Amino acid sequence: MASLFVLLLVILFGLAAYPLESYLGIDSNATDLLSRYDAPSSLHWLGTDEGGRDELLRLMYGGQISLLIGLLATVFGGMIGVSLGLVAGYFGGRLDTLPMRLVDGVIALPLLPLPIVLAAVDLTKLGFSSEFAHSAAAGFWRVVVIIAVFDWTAVARLVRAATLSVKERDYVLAARASGASAFYLMGVHILPNIVTPIIVASTLTVGRVILFESVLSFLGFGIAPPTPTPSWGNMLNNAQELIFTAPALAIYPGLMIFITVIATNLLGDGMQHAFDPRSEM
């Protein structure tokens, strides 16, 4: 419950960006080179960054981007994992062997180098316009897709194992004997009864995705300049050469990443204990 409360505070912190920006009457993306590294004041509550921009507002908008990437990448990756896990566990045979070998292949791929290579792909060579390829939306969706493509294997294995157990229960066998189709059985009788471990696994995944996005952005392969859109990862990237000049610019986003990842992991552990009757509270 404490970690859930902390996560709600982090979400509210991000959502309050626009109202606070309107209240202060400043533009979070407006640069002012004469106000670089200003100390906290009544106008800039956490001071300004290397471009003279308000650090608090960029931290809040960065939270929106990082949290949204964590949520969307987890949802899209979960959809891939749940679909393949259900099919593999229910049908068996080749429809089990092929997806599981695909899972093994994805797990065998290097965790960081290959996503970095994909993040460096020129979108204009794939048919996208130059305007879109250099926009904030392109950087955002690039990170979401890359993480979703590589972060579904754990959910697929979990769903497959749960499906193998549930499909042999009496109510599933009775529905099958009454003539229910395979897709009806998977959607109505199996999936609702394995949704709890999926929720727990997804909760744990969100924190990992946020951390992974931060790593990609920190290395310059996520939401990177020239787009003005902040994320906690690219804020760290911008501050890496200022660690001695203005250490607060690295501390603030790093602390937000740390708090969010720890809170999501603790929430996932708590949900696992709450939903598992065999666990010792």
Short mmCIF file of C-alpha atoms in Angstrom, two decimals:
data_model
loop_
_atom_site.label_atom_id
_atom_site.label_comp_id
_atom_site.label_asym_id
_atom_site.label_seq_id
_atom_site.Cartn_x
_atom_site.Cartn_y
_atom_site.Cartn_z
CA MET A 1 0.00 0.00 0.00
CA ALA A 2 2.87 2.36 0.73
CA SER A 3 4.42 1.73 -2.69
CA LEU A 4 1.02 2.25 -4.35
CA PHE A 5 0.68 5.56 -2.52
CA VAL A 6 4.16 6.60 -3.69
CA LEU A 7 3.31 5.67 -7.30
CA LEU A 8 0.11 7.71 -7.12
CA LEU A 9 2.14 10.67 -5.89
CA VAL A 10 4.58 10.25 -8.79
CA ILE A 11 1.68 10.13 -11.29
CA LEU A 12 0.06 13.21 -9.74
CA PHE A 13 3.45 14.93 -9.81
CA GLY A 14 3.63 14.42 -13.57
CA LEU A 15 0.00 15.39 -14.21
CA ALA A 16 0.44 18.67 -12.31
CA ALA A 17 2.97 19.95 -14.85
CA TYR A 18 0.59 21.90 -17.08
CA PRO A 19 -1.39 23.55 -14.23
CA LEU A 20 1.85 24.60 -12.54
CA GLU A 21 3.27 25.90 -15.83
CA SER A 22 0.12 28.03 -16.30
CA TYR A 23 0.28 29.24 -12.71
CA LEU A 24 3.93 30.30 -12.98
CA GLY A 25 3.43 31.77 -16.45
CA ILE A 26 6.60 30.28 -17.94
CA ASP A 27 7.39 27.95 -20.83
CA SER A 28 9.19 24.78 -19.78
CA ASN A 29 10.93 24.55 -23.19
CA ALA A 30 11.92 28.21 -23.47
CA THR A 31 15.69 28.65 -23.21
CA ASP A 32 17.29 31.61 -21.47
CA LEU A 33 21.07 31.45 -21.62
CA LEU A 34 21.35 34.37 -19.21
CA SER A 35 19.57 32.31 -16.53
CA ARG A 36 21.59 29.10 -16.74
CA TYR A 37 22.11 27.18 -13.48
CA ASP A 38 20.07 29.64 -11.43
CA ALA A 39 19.47 28.68 -7.82
CA PRO A 40 15.93 27.82 -6.64
CA SER A 41 13.70 30.88 -6.44
CA SER A 42 10.03 31.84 -6.20
CA LEU A 43 9.75 31.50 -9.99
CA HIS A 44 12.00 28.47 -10.53
CA TRP A 45 11.40 26.23 -7.53
CA LEU A 46 14.23 23.81 -8.35
CA GLY A 47 16.36 26.30 -10.28
CA THR A 48 17.19 26.14 -13.99
CA ASP A 49 19.13 23.74 -16.16
CA GLU A 50 21.93 24.17 -18.70
CA GLY A 51 19.56 25.93 -21.08
CA GLY A 52 17.99 28.23 -18.53
CA ARG A 53 14.79 26.14 -18.51
CA ASP A 54 12.77 25.47 -15.38
CA GLU A 55 14.09 22.23 -13.86
CA LEU A 56 10.94 21.35 -11.92
CA LEU A 57 8.62 21.64 -14.92
CA ARG A 58 10.94 19.57 -17.11
CA LEU A 59 11.14 16.98 -14.35
CA MET A 60 7.34 16.82 -14.23
CA TYR A 61 6.93 16.61 -18.01
CA GLY A 62 9.74 14.05 -18.12
CA GLY A 63 7.79 11.96 -15.62
CA GLN A 64 4.81 11.94 -17.98
CA ILE A 65 6.95 10.63 -20.83
CA SER A 66 8.83 8.02 -18.78
CA LEU A 67 5.69 6.69 -17.10
CA LEU A 68 3.77 6.58 -20.38
CA ILE A 69 6.59 4.70 -22.08
CA GLY A 70 6.66 2.23 -19.19
CA LEU A 71 2.90 1.69 -19.41
CA LEU A 72 2.59 1.41 -23.21
CA ALA A 73 5.66 -0.78 -23.69
CA THR A 74 4.41 -3.09 -20.92
CA VAL A 75 0.93 -3.29 -22.48
CA PHE A 76 2.18 -3.95 -26.02
CA GLY A 77 4.81 -6.43 -24.87
CA GLY A 78 2.23 -8.10 -22.62
CA MET A 79 -0.16 -8.50 -25.55
CA ILE A 80 2.55 -10.31 -27.51
CA GLY A 81 3.50 -12.50 -24.56
CA VAL A 82 -0.08 -13.35 -23.57
CA SER A 83 -1.08 -14.24 -27.14
CA LEU A 84 1.90 -16.50 -27.78
CA GLY A 85 1.73 -18.04 -24.31
CA LEU A 86 -1.97 -18.87 -24.62
CA VAL A 87 -1.56 -20.47 -28.05
CA ALA A 88 1.54 -22.42 -27.02
CA GLY A 89 0.03 -23.69 -23.77
CA TYR A 90 -3.37 -24.61 -25.16
CA PHE A 91 -2.56 -26.24 -28.49
CA GLY A 92 0.82 -27.79 -27.70
CA GLY A 93 2.83 -29.60 -30.36
CA ARG A 94 4.42 -27.41 -32.99
CA LEU A 95 2.36 -24.41 -31.88
CA ASP A 96 4.09 -24.82 -28.52
CA THR A 97 7.56 -25.61 -29.80
CA LEU A 98 7.91 -22.74 -32.27
CA PRO A 99 6.88 -19.89 -29.92
CA MET A 100 9.01 -21.25 -27.10
CA ARG A 101 12.04 -21.51 -29.37
CA LEU A 102 11.35 -17.92 -30.39
CA VAL A 103 11.32 -17.02 -26.69
CA ASP A 104 14.66 -18.77 -26.21
CA GLY A 105 16.08 -16.91 -29.22
CA VAL A 106 14.98 -13.50 -27.94
CA ILE A 107 16.34 -14.25 -24.47
CA ALA A 108 19.68 -15.27 -26.02
CA LEU A 109 20.02 -11.90 -27.76
CA PRO A 110 22.21 -9.33 -25.99
CA LEU A 111 20.04 -7.19 -23.74
CA LEU A 112 21.45 -3.76 -24.59
CA PRO A 113 23.56 -3.76 -27.81
CA LEU A 114 20.81 -4.95 -30.18
CA PRO A 115 18.17 -2.43 -28.98
CA ILE A 116 20.81 0.28 -29.34
CA VAL A 117 21.43 -0.82 -32.95
CA LEU A 118 17.68 -0.74 -33.66
CA ALA A 119 17.36 2.66 -31.99
CA ALA A 120 20.03 4.01 -34.32
CA VAL A 121 18.14 2.96 -37.48
CA ASP A 122 17.36 5.91 -39.76
CA LEU A 123 13.57 6.08 -40.00
CA THR A 124 13.74 7.94 -43.31
CA LYS A 125 15.20 4.75 -44.86
CA LEU A 126 12.05 2.93 -43.74
CA GLY A 127 9.77 5.29 -45.61
CA PHE A 128 8.99 7.82 -42.89
CA SER A 129 9.22 11.53 -43.61
CA SER A 130 12.23 13.48 -42.39
CA GLU A 131 9.95 15.71 -40.34
CA PHE A 132 8.49 12.75 -38.47
CA ALA A 133 11.85 10.99 -38.10
CA HIS A 134 13.25 13.95 -36.17
CA SER A 135 10.13 14.66 -34.13
CA ALA A 136 9.45 13.93 -30.47
CA ALA A 137 6.71 11.47 -31.46
CA ALA A 138 9.20 9.39 -33.47
CA GLY A 139 11.60 9.16 -30.54
CA PHE A 140 8.76 8.25 -28.20
CA TRP A 141 7.27 5.48 -30.35
CA ARG A 142 10.71 4.18 -31.31
CA VAL A 143 11.50 3.51 -27.66
CA VAL A 144 8.05 1.98 -27.00
CA VAL A 145 8.32 -0.42 -29.95
CA ILE A 146 11.91 -1.44 -29.24
CA ILE A 147 11.21 -2.24 -25.61
CA ALA A 148 7.92 -4.03 -26.41
CA VAL A 149 9.64 -6.21 -29.03
CA PHE A 150 12.25 -7.44 -26.54
CA ASP A 151 10.36 -7.46 -23.23
CA TRP A 152 7.57 -10.02 -23.63
CA THR A 153 9.38 -13.30 -23.06
CA ALA A 154 8.79 -13.55 -19.29
CA VAL A 155 5.04 -12.99 -19.73
CA ALA A 156 4.89 -15.58 -22.53
CA ARG A 157 6.50 -18.26 -20.37
CA LEU A 158 4.32 -17.40 -17.40
CA VAL A 159 1.10 -17.53 -19.46
CA ARG A 160 2.11 -20.81 -21.11
CA ALA A 161 2.76 -22.47 -17.75
CA ALA A 162 -0.52 -21.20 -16.30
CA THR A 163 -2.45 -22.28 -19.41
CA LEU A 164 -1.04 -25.80 -19.22
CA SER A 165 -2.41 -26.04 -15.68
CA VAL A 166 -5.81 -24.43 -16.22
CA LYS A 167 -6.74 -26.17 -19.49
CA GLU A 168 -6.99 -29.54 -17.72
CA ARG A 169 -9.46 -28.39 -15.07
CA ASP A 170 -12.97 -29.77 -15.01
CA TYR A 171 -14.80 -26.62 -16.09
CA VAL A 172 -12.58 -26.29 -19.18
CA LEU A 173 -13.02 -29.95 -20.06
CA ALA A 174 -16.79 -29.62 -19.62
CA ALA A 175 -16.93 -26.57 -21.88
CA ARG A 176 -14.83 -28.36 -24.49
CA ALA A 177 -17.13 -31.41 -24.33
CA SER A 178 -20.14 -29.14 -24.90
CA GLY A 179 -18.64 -28.01 -28.20
CA ALA A 180 -16.96 -24.71 -27.27
CA SER A 181 -14.29 -23.58 -29.72
CA ALA A 182 -10.64 -23.27 -28.79
CA PHE A 183 -10.65 -19.46 -28.98
CA TYR A 184 -13.80 -19.32 -26.83
CA LEU A 185 -12.16 -21.54 -24.22
CA MET A 186 -8.98 -19.44 -24.20
CA GLY A 187 -10.82 -16.13 -24.01
CA VAL A 188 -13.64 -17.02 -21.60
CA HIS A 189 -12.42 -19.89 -19.41
CA ILE A 190 -8.61 -19.76 -19.39
CA LEU A 191 -7.51 -16.14 -19.69
CA PRO A 192 -9.75 -14.76 -16.87
CA ASN A 193 -8.36 -17.44 -14.52
CA ILE A 194 -4.71 -16.62 -15.20
CA VAL A 195 -5.05 -12.84 -15.19
CA THR A 196 -3.68 -12.46 -11.65
CA PRO A 197 -0.10 -13.61 -12.40
CA ILE A 198 -0.21 -11.52 -15.59
CA ILE A 199 -1.05 -8.40 -13.56
CA VAL A 200 1.73 -9.13 -11.10
CA ALA A 201 4.28 -9.75 -13.86
CA SER A 202 3.19 -6.60 -15.69
CA THR A 203 3.60 -4.52 -12.55
CA LEU A 204 7.15 -5.74 -12.15
CA THR A 205 7.78 -5.09 -15.85
CA VAL A 206 6.79 -1.41 -15.69
CA GLY A 207 9.71 -0.55 -13.42
CA ARG A 208 12.14 -2.45 -15.62
CA VAL A 209 10.85 -0.70 -18.74
CA ILE A 210 11.22 2.75 -17.15
CA LEU A 211 14.79 1.89 -16.21
CA PHE A 212 15.49 0.55 -19.72
CA GLU A 213 14.09 3.71 -21.32
CA SER A 214 16.30 5.76 -19.05
CA VAL A 215 19.35 3.78 -20.13
CA LEU A 216 18.54 4.20 -23.84
CA SER A 217 17.90 7.93 -23.43
CA PHE A 218 21.00 8.32 -21.27
CA LEU A 219 23.08 6.72 -24.03
CA GLY A 220 21.49 9.05 -26.59
CA PHE A 221 19.35 6.41 -28.34
CA GLY A 222 15.99 7.19 -26.78
CA ILE A 223 14.17 10.50 -26.78
CA ALA A 224 17.22 12.54 -27.63
CA PRO A 225 17.98 16.04 -28.94
CA PRO A 226 17.13 17.98 -31.08
CA THR A 227 13.61 17.32 -29.72
CA PRO A 228 12.86 19.48 -26.66
CA THR A 229 10.68 16.78 -25.09
CA PRO A 230 12.20 15.78 -21.75
CA SER A 231 12.33 12.35 -20.19
CA TRP A 232 14.15 11.41 -17.03
CA GLY A 233 16.68 9.50 -19.12
CA ASN A 234 17.61 12.33 -21.48
CA MET A 235 17.69 14.76 -18.54
CA LEU A 236 20.38 12.52 -17.06
CA ASN A 237 22.10 12.43 -20.44
CA ASN A 238 22.17 16.22 -20.59
CA ALA A 239 23.52 16.44 -17.04
CA GLN A 240 26.31 13.86 -17.30
CA GLU A 241 28.95 16.51 -18.11
CA LEU A 242 27.66 18.84 -15.39
CA ILE A 243 27.99 16.46 -12.46
CA PHE A 244 30.57 18.71 -10.78
CA THR A 245 29.22 22.04 -12.05
CA ALA A 246 25.53 21.47 -11.29
CA PRO A 247 25.09 18.07 -9.59
CA ALA A 248 21.42 18.73 -8.80
CA LEU A 249 20.57 18.40 -12.51
CA ALA A 250 21.60 14.74 -12.34
CA ILE A 251 20.32 14.08 -8.82
CA TYR A 252 16.71 15.10 -9.48
CA PRO A 253 15.91 12.80 -12.44
CA GLY A 254 18.06 10.00 -10.99
CA LEU A 255 16.13 10.19 -7.73
CA MET A 256 12.77 10.11 -9.55
CA ILE A 257 13.85 7.03 -11.53
CA PHE A 258 15.03 5.34 -8.36
CA ILE A 259 11.82 6.07 -6.44
CA THR A 260 9.56 4.97 -9.31
CA VAL A 261 11.39 1.73 -10.05
CA ILE A 262 11.60 0.75 -6.36
CA ALA A 263 7.90 1.57 -5.84
CA THR A 264 6.75 -0.48 -8.85
CA ASN A 265 8.90 -3.46 -7.82
CA LEU A 266 7.61 -3.35 -4.25
CA LEU A 267 4.05 -3.05 -5.55
CA GLY A 268 4.55 -6.12 -7.73
CA ASP A 269 6.00 -8.09 -4.80
CA GLY A 270 3.11 -7.01 -2.59
CA MET A 271 0.52 -8.01 -5.17
CA GLN A 272 2.20 -11.38 -5.57
CA HIS A 273 1.95 -12.02 -1.83
CA ALA A 274 -1.63 -10.76 -1.71
CA PHE A 275 -2.85 -12.94 -4.60
CA ASP A 276 -0.91 -16.07 -3.66
CA PRO A 277 -2.70 -17.90 -0.81
CA ARG A 278 0.39 -20.01 -0.16
CA SER A 279 2.62 -17.03 0.60
CA GLU A 280 3.44 -16.14 4.17
CA MET A 281 2.44 -12.56 5.01
#
